[in-house]
Amino acid sequence: MDFLINFSRGINIISKLTILASLIFVIVVGYWLTWPYEPIRFINQRTVLLNQNLMVKTGEPLLIEVEVEQYKDGVVYSIDRRLIGRDMVYVLPSTSRTTEKGYHKYVNASFLIPEFIPDGEYKIKTIIKVQVNPLRTIVIERDSETFRVYK
């Protein structure tokens, strides 16, 4: 008889611990999914282009300047860029970056305007992805100024 009473108490304790663990899990998941994360803040509204007269020749680098303020160390950013024209979208190679907390100013010439791109007006759409926790990825989209490509 004592065995059944002790067994019943053990099951009761295990049940309460399971309910408590489930409650803690739901609170953590709710926090991860609803907290308004801001891992990075851009100083400029748009990506600034440094090429003279906002013109770039095919095969030459497009110079961009980005000013950001980062709030946490060691965050990995996945950066995708698209060259968007009137009739086409060209996907540029993806990069990733890890930076330190604080203010940063980047002047980047890491990609060339491809030779086969036709003349016309374009803009760069930058898509930045930041995984802030195991369940949530924040996506930030930014457009550049319009610039002209010529041969």
PDB file of C-alpha atoms in Angstrom:
ATOM      1  CA  MET A   1       0.000   0.000   0.000  1.00  0.00           C
ATOM      2  CA  ASP A   2       2.849   2.411   0.827  1.00  0.00           C
ATOM      3  CA  PHE A   3       4.326   1.660  -2.555  1.00  0.00           C
ATOM      4  CA  LEU A   4       1.149   2.854  -4.325  1.00  0.00           C
ATOM      5  CA  ILE A   5       1.022   6.059  -2.264  1.00  0.00           C
ATOM      6  CA  ASN A   6       4.687   6.875  -3.008  1.00  0.00           C
ATOM      7  CA  PHE A   7       4.182   6.013  -6.666  1.00  0.00           C
ATOM      8  CA  SER A   8       1.143   8.297  -6.818  1.00  0.00           C
ATOM      9  CA  ARG A   9       3.111  11.151  -5.214  1.00  0.00           C
ATOM     10  CA  GLY A  10       5.974  10.622  -7.682  1.00  0.00           C
ATOM     11  CA  ILE A  11       3.584  10.791 -10.635  1.00  0.00           C
ATOM     12  CA  ASN A  12       2.020  13.946  -9.153  1.00  0.00           C
ATOM     13  CA  ILE A  13       5.440  15.638  -8.826  1.00  0.00           C
ATOM     14  CA  ILE A  14       6.429  14.613 -12.361  1.00  0.00           C
ATOM     15  CA  SER A  15       3.141  15.992 -13.710  1.00  0.00           C
ATOM     16  CA  LYS A  16       3.658  19.356 -11.996  1.00  0.00           C
ATOM     17  CA  LEU A  17       7.269  19.582 -13.235  1.00  0.00           C
ATOM     18  CA  THR A  18       6.120  18.774 -16.782  1.00  0.00           C
ATOM     19  CA  ILE A  19       3.472  21.521 -16.647  1.00  0.00           C
ATOM     20  CA  LEU A  20       6.044  24.002 -15.265  1.00  0.00           C
ATOM     21  CA  ALA A  21       8.591  23.096 -17.986  1.00  0.00           C
ATOM     22  CA  SER A  22       5.910  23.481 -20.660  1.00  0.00           C
ATOM     23  CA  LEU A  23       4.933  26.888 -19.304  1.00  0.00           C
ATOM     24  CA  ILE A  24       8.566  28.053 -19.305  1.00  0.00           C
ATOM     25  CA  PHE A  25       8.983  26.754 -22.872  1.00  0.00           C
ATOM     26  CA  VAL A  26       5.872  28.641 -24.070  1.00  0.00           C
ATOM     27  CA  ILE A  27       7.108  31.865 -22.426  1.00  0.00           C
ATOM     28  CA  VAL A  28      10.571  31.560 -24.043  1.00  0.00           C
ATOM     29  CA  VAL A  29       9.120  30.810 -27.496  1.00  0.00           C
ATOM     30  CA  GLY A  30       6.632  33.672 -27.144  1.00  0.00           C
ATOM     31  CA  TYR A  31       9.455  36.049 -26.209  1.00  0.00           C
ATOM     32  CA  TRP A  32      11.584  34.917 -29.162  1.00  0.00           C
ATOM     33  CA  LEU A  33       8.726  35.358 -31.637  1.00  0.00           C
ATOM     34  CA  THR A  34       7.293  38.676 -30.416  1.00  0.00           C
ATOM     35  CA  TRP A  35      10.183  40.758 -29.045  1.00  0.00           C
ATOM     36  CA  PRO A  36      10.847  43.750 -31.377  1.00  0.00           C
ATOM     37  CA  TYR A  37      14.497  43.081 -32.219  1.00  0.00           C
ATOM     38  CA  GLU A  38      16.554  45.852 -33.816  1.00  0.00           C
ATOM     39  CA  PRO A  39      20.010  44.357 -34.370  1.00  0.00           C
ATOM     40  CA  ILE A  40      21.140  47.144 -36.715  1.00  0.00           C
ATOM     41  CA  ARG A  41      20.102  50.729 -37.488  1.00  0.00           C
ATOM     42  CA  PHE A  42      20.956  52.484 -40.736  1.00  0.00           C
ATOM     43  CA  ILE A  43      21.981  56.143 -40.481  1.00  0.00           C
ATOM     44  CA  ASN A  44      20.943  57.001 -44.070  1.00  0.00           C
ATOM     45  CA  GLN A  45      17.498  56.257 -45.448  1.00  0.00           C
ATOM     46  CA  ARG A  46      18.954  54.933 -48.719  1.00  0.00           C
ATOM     47  CA  THR A  47      22.201  53.314 -49.751  1.00  0.00           C
ATOM     48  CA  VAL A  48      24.464  56.149 -50.947  1.00  0.00           C
ATOM     49  CA  LEU A  49      26.272  55.761 -54.286  1.00  0.00           C
ATOM     50  CA  LEU A  50      29.699  57.376 -54.642  1.00  0.00           C
ATOM     51  CA  ASN A  51      30.200  57.057 -58.411  1.00  0.00           C
ATOM     52  CA  GLN A  52      30.583  60.403 -60.169  1.00  0.00           C
ATOM     53  CA  ASN A  53      27.264  61.771 -61.499  1.00  0.00           C
ATOM     54  CA  LEU A  54      25.599  58.490 -60.454  1.00  0.00           C
ATOM     55  CA  MET A  55      26.943  56.861 -63.629  1.00  0.00           C
ATOM     56  CA  VAL A  56      28.939  53.622 -63.930  1.00  0.00           C
ATOM     57  CA  LYS A  57      30.398  51.904 -66.957  1.00  0.00           C
ATOM     58  CA  THR A  58      29.813  48.175 -67.436  1.00  0.00           C
ATOM     59  CA  GLY A  59      32.747  46.195 -66.093  1.00  0.00           C
ATOM     60  CA  GLU A  60      33.593  48.872 -63.513  1.00  0.00           C
ATOM     61  CA  PRO A  61      32.844  48.797 -59.769  1.00  0.00           C
ATOM     62  CA  LEU A  62      29.792  50.378 -58.238  1.00  0.00           C
ATOM     63  CA  LEU A  63      30.903  52.270 -55.134  1.00  0.00           C
ATOM     64  CA  ILE A  64      28.433  52.326 -52.265  1.00  0.00           C
ATOM     65  CA  GLU A  65      28.583  53.822 -48.796  1.00  0.00           C
ATOM     66  CA  VAL A  66      26.639  52.462 -45.840  1.00  0.00           C
ATOM     67  CA  GLU A  67      26.551  53.913 -42.339  1.00  0.00           C
ATOM     68  CA  VAL A  68      25.183  51.631 -39.620  1.00  0.00           C
ATOM     69  CA  GLU A  69      24.936  51.392 -35.885  1.00  0.00           C
ATOM     70  CA  GLN A  70      25.035  47.877 -34.492  1.00  0.00           C
ATOM     71  CA  TYR A  71      23.714  47.086 -31.026  1.00  0.00           C
ATOM     72  CA  LYS A  72      25.286  43.666 -30.389  1.00  0.00           C
ATOM     73  CA  ASP A  73      28.664  41.974 -30.986  1.00  0.00           C
ATOM     74  CA  GLY A  74      29.129  38.910 -33.164  1.00  0.00           C
ATOM     75  CA  VAL A  75      25.902  39.082 -35.173  1.00  0.00           C
ATOM     76  CA  VAL A  76      26.218  37.448 -38.618  1.00  0.00           C
ATOM     77  CA  TYR A  77      24.517  39.280 -41.476  1.00  0.00           C
ATOM     78  CA  SER A  78      23.679  37.600 -44.772  1.00  0.00           C
ATOM     79  CA  ILE A  79      23.693  40.248 -47.522  1.00  0.00           C
ATOM     80  CA  ASP A  80      21.995  39.714 -50.883  1.00  0.00           C
ATOM     81  CA  ARG A  81      22.004  42.369 -53.600  1.00  0.00           C
ATOM     82  CA  ARG A  82      19.925  42.667 -56.721  1.00  0.00           C
ATOM     83  CA  LEU A  83      20.531  45.002 -59.647  1.00  0.00           C
ATOM     84  CA  ILE A  84      17.048  46.105 -60.676  1.00  0.00           C
ATOM     85  CA  GLY A  85      16.413  47.721 -64.043  1.00  0.00           C
ATOM     86  CA  ARG A  86      13.314  48.515 -66.052  1.00  0.00           C
ATOM     87  CA  ASP A  87      13.168  45.115 -67.761  1.00  0.00           C
ATOM     88  CA  MET A  88      15.411  42.858 -65.699  1.00  0.00           C
ATOM     89  CA  VAL A  89      16.661  41.800 -62.292  1.00  0.00           C
ATOM     90  CA  TYR A  90      20.243  40.576 -61.937  1.00  0.00           C
ATOM     91  CA  VAL A  91      21.168  38.781 -58.703  1.00  0.00           C
ATOM     92  CA  LEU A  92      24.635  39.734 -57.485  1.00  0.00           C
ATOM     93  CA  PRO A  93      26.740  37.301 -55.412  1.00  0.00           C
ATOM     94  CA  SER A  94      25.739  36.965 -51.754  1.00  0.00           C
ATOM     95  CA  THR A  95      28.086  37.871 -48.928  1.00  0.00           C
ATOM     96  CA  SER A  96      28.053  37.657 -45.175  1.00  0.00           C
ATOM     97  CA  ARG A  97      29.581  39.890 -42.551  1.00  0.00           C
ATOM     98  CA  THR A  98      30.179  39.804 -38.819  1.00  0.00           C
ATOM     99  CA  THR A  99      30.825  43.151 -37.166  1.00  0.00           C
ATOM    100  CA  GLU A 100      31.362  44.530 -33.717  1.00  0.00           C
ATOM    101  CA  LYS A 101      29.012  46.661 -31.663  1.00  0.00           C
ATOM    102  CA  GLY A 102      29.055  50.393 -32.435  1.00  0.00           C
ATOM    103  CA  TYR A 103      29.029  52.813 -35.369  1.00  0.00           C
ATOM    104  CA  HIS A 104      30.469  51.640 -38.700  1.00  0.00           C
ATOM    105  CA  LYS A 105      30.903  53.338 -42.073  1.00  0.00           C
ATOM    106  CA  TYR A 106      31.554  51.041 -45.038  1.00  0.00           C
ATOM    107  CA  VAL A 107      32.680  52.036 -48.511  1.00  0.00           C
ATOM    108  CA  ASN A 108      32.192  48.949 -50.607  1.00  0.00           C
ATOM    109  CA  ALA A 109      33.270  48.199 -54.161  1.00  0.00           C
ATOM    110  CA  SER A 110      32.956  44.455 -53.928  1.00  0.00           C
ATOM    111  CA  PHE A 111      31.037  43.926 -57.142  1.00  0.00           C
ATOM    112  CA  LEU A 112      31.439  44.977 -60.728  1.00  0.00           C
ATOM    113  CA  ILE A 113      28.609  45.880 -63.055  1.00  0.00           C
ATOM    114  CA  PRO A 114      28.494  42.892 -65.463  1.00  0.00           C
ATOM    115  CA  GLU A 115      29.508  43.532 -69.084  1.00  0.00           C
ATOM    116  CA  PHE A 116      26.255  42.111 -70.468  1.00  0.00           C
ATOM    117  CA  ILE A 117      23.985  44.525 -68.580  1.00  0.00           C
ATOM    118  CA  PRO A 118      22.257  46.798 -71.106  1.00  0.00           C
ATOM    119  CA  ASP A 119      22.425  50.586 -70.834  1.00  0.00           C
ATOM    120  CA  GLY A 120      19.773  52.146 -68.666  1.00  0.00           C
ATOM    121  CA  GLU A 121      18.772  53.220 -65.200  1.00  0.00           C
ATOM    122  CA  TYR A 122      19.105  50.817 -62.308  1.00  0.00           C
ATOM    123  CA  LYS A 123      19.013  50.655 -58.560  1.00  0.00           C
ATOM    124  CA  ILE A 124      20.495  48.214 -56.068  1.00  0.00           C
ATOM    125  CA  LYS A 125      18.112  46.435 -53.716  1.00  0.00           C
ATOM    126  CA  THR A 126      19.972  45.149 -50.671  1.00  0.00           C
ATOM    127  CA  ILE A 127      18.365  42.404 -48.579  1.00  0.00           C
ATOM    128  CA  ILE A 128      19.960  41.828 -45.187  1.00  0.00           C
ATOM    129  CA  LYS A 129      19.020  38.755 -43.167  1.00  0.00           C
ATOM    130  CA  VAL A 130      19.855  38.430 -39.476  1.00  0.00           C
ATOM    131  CA  GLN A 131      19.021  35.332 -37.450  1.00  0.00           C
ATOM    132  CA  VAL A 132      18.355  36.808 -33.998  1.00  0.00           C
ATOM    133  CA  ASN A 133      17.395  33.514 -32.325  1.00  0.00           C
ATOM    134  CA  PRO A 134      16.736  29.895 -33.358  1.00  0.00           C
ATOM    135  CA  LEU A 135      13.147  30.652 -34.414  1.00  0.00           C
ATOM    136  CA  ARG A 136      13.322  34.101 -35.981  1.00  0.00           C
ATOM    137  CA  THR A 137      15.153  35.760 -38.851  1.00  0.00           C
ATOM    138  CA  ILE A 138      14.780  39.493 -39.421  1.00  0.00           C
ATOM    139  CA  VAL A 139      14.843  40.698 -43.047  1.00  0.00           C
ATOM    140  CA  ILE A 140      15.783  44.315 -43.820  1.00  0.00           C
ATOM    141  CA  GLU A 141      15.354  45.634 -47.374  1.00  0.00           C
ATOM    142  CA  ARG A 142      17.006  48.824 -48.638  1.00  0.00           C
ATOM    143  CA  ASP A 143      17.104  50.516 -52.029  1.00  0.00           C
ATOM    144  CA  SER A 144      19.896  52.632 -53.457  1.00  0.00           C
ATOM    145  CA  GLU A 145      19.637  55.827 -55.391  1.00  0.00           C
ATOM    146  CA  THR A 146      18.892  55.369 -59.085  1.00  0.00           C
ATOM    147  CA  PHE A 147      22.040  55.312 -61.221  1.00  0.00           C
ATOM    148  CA  ARG A 148      22.835  55.020 -64.911  1.00  0.00           C
ATOM    149  CA  VAL A 149      24.796  52.188 -66.544  1.00  0.00           C
ATOM    150  CA  TYR A 150      26.494  52.835 -69.894  1.00  0.00           C
ATOM    151  CA  LYS A 151      28.870  50.891 -72.184  1.00  0.00           C
TER     152      LYS A 151
END
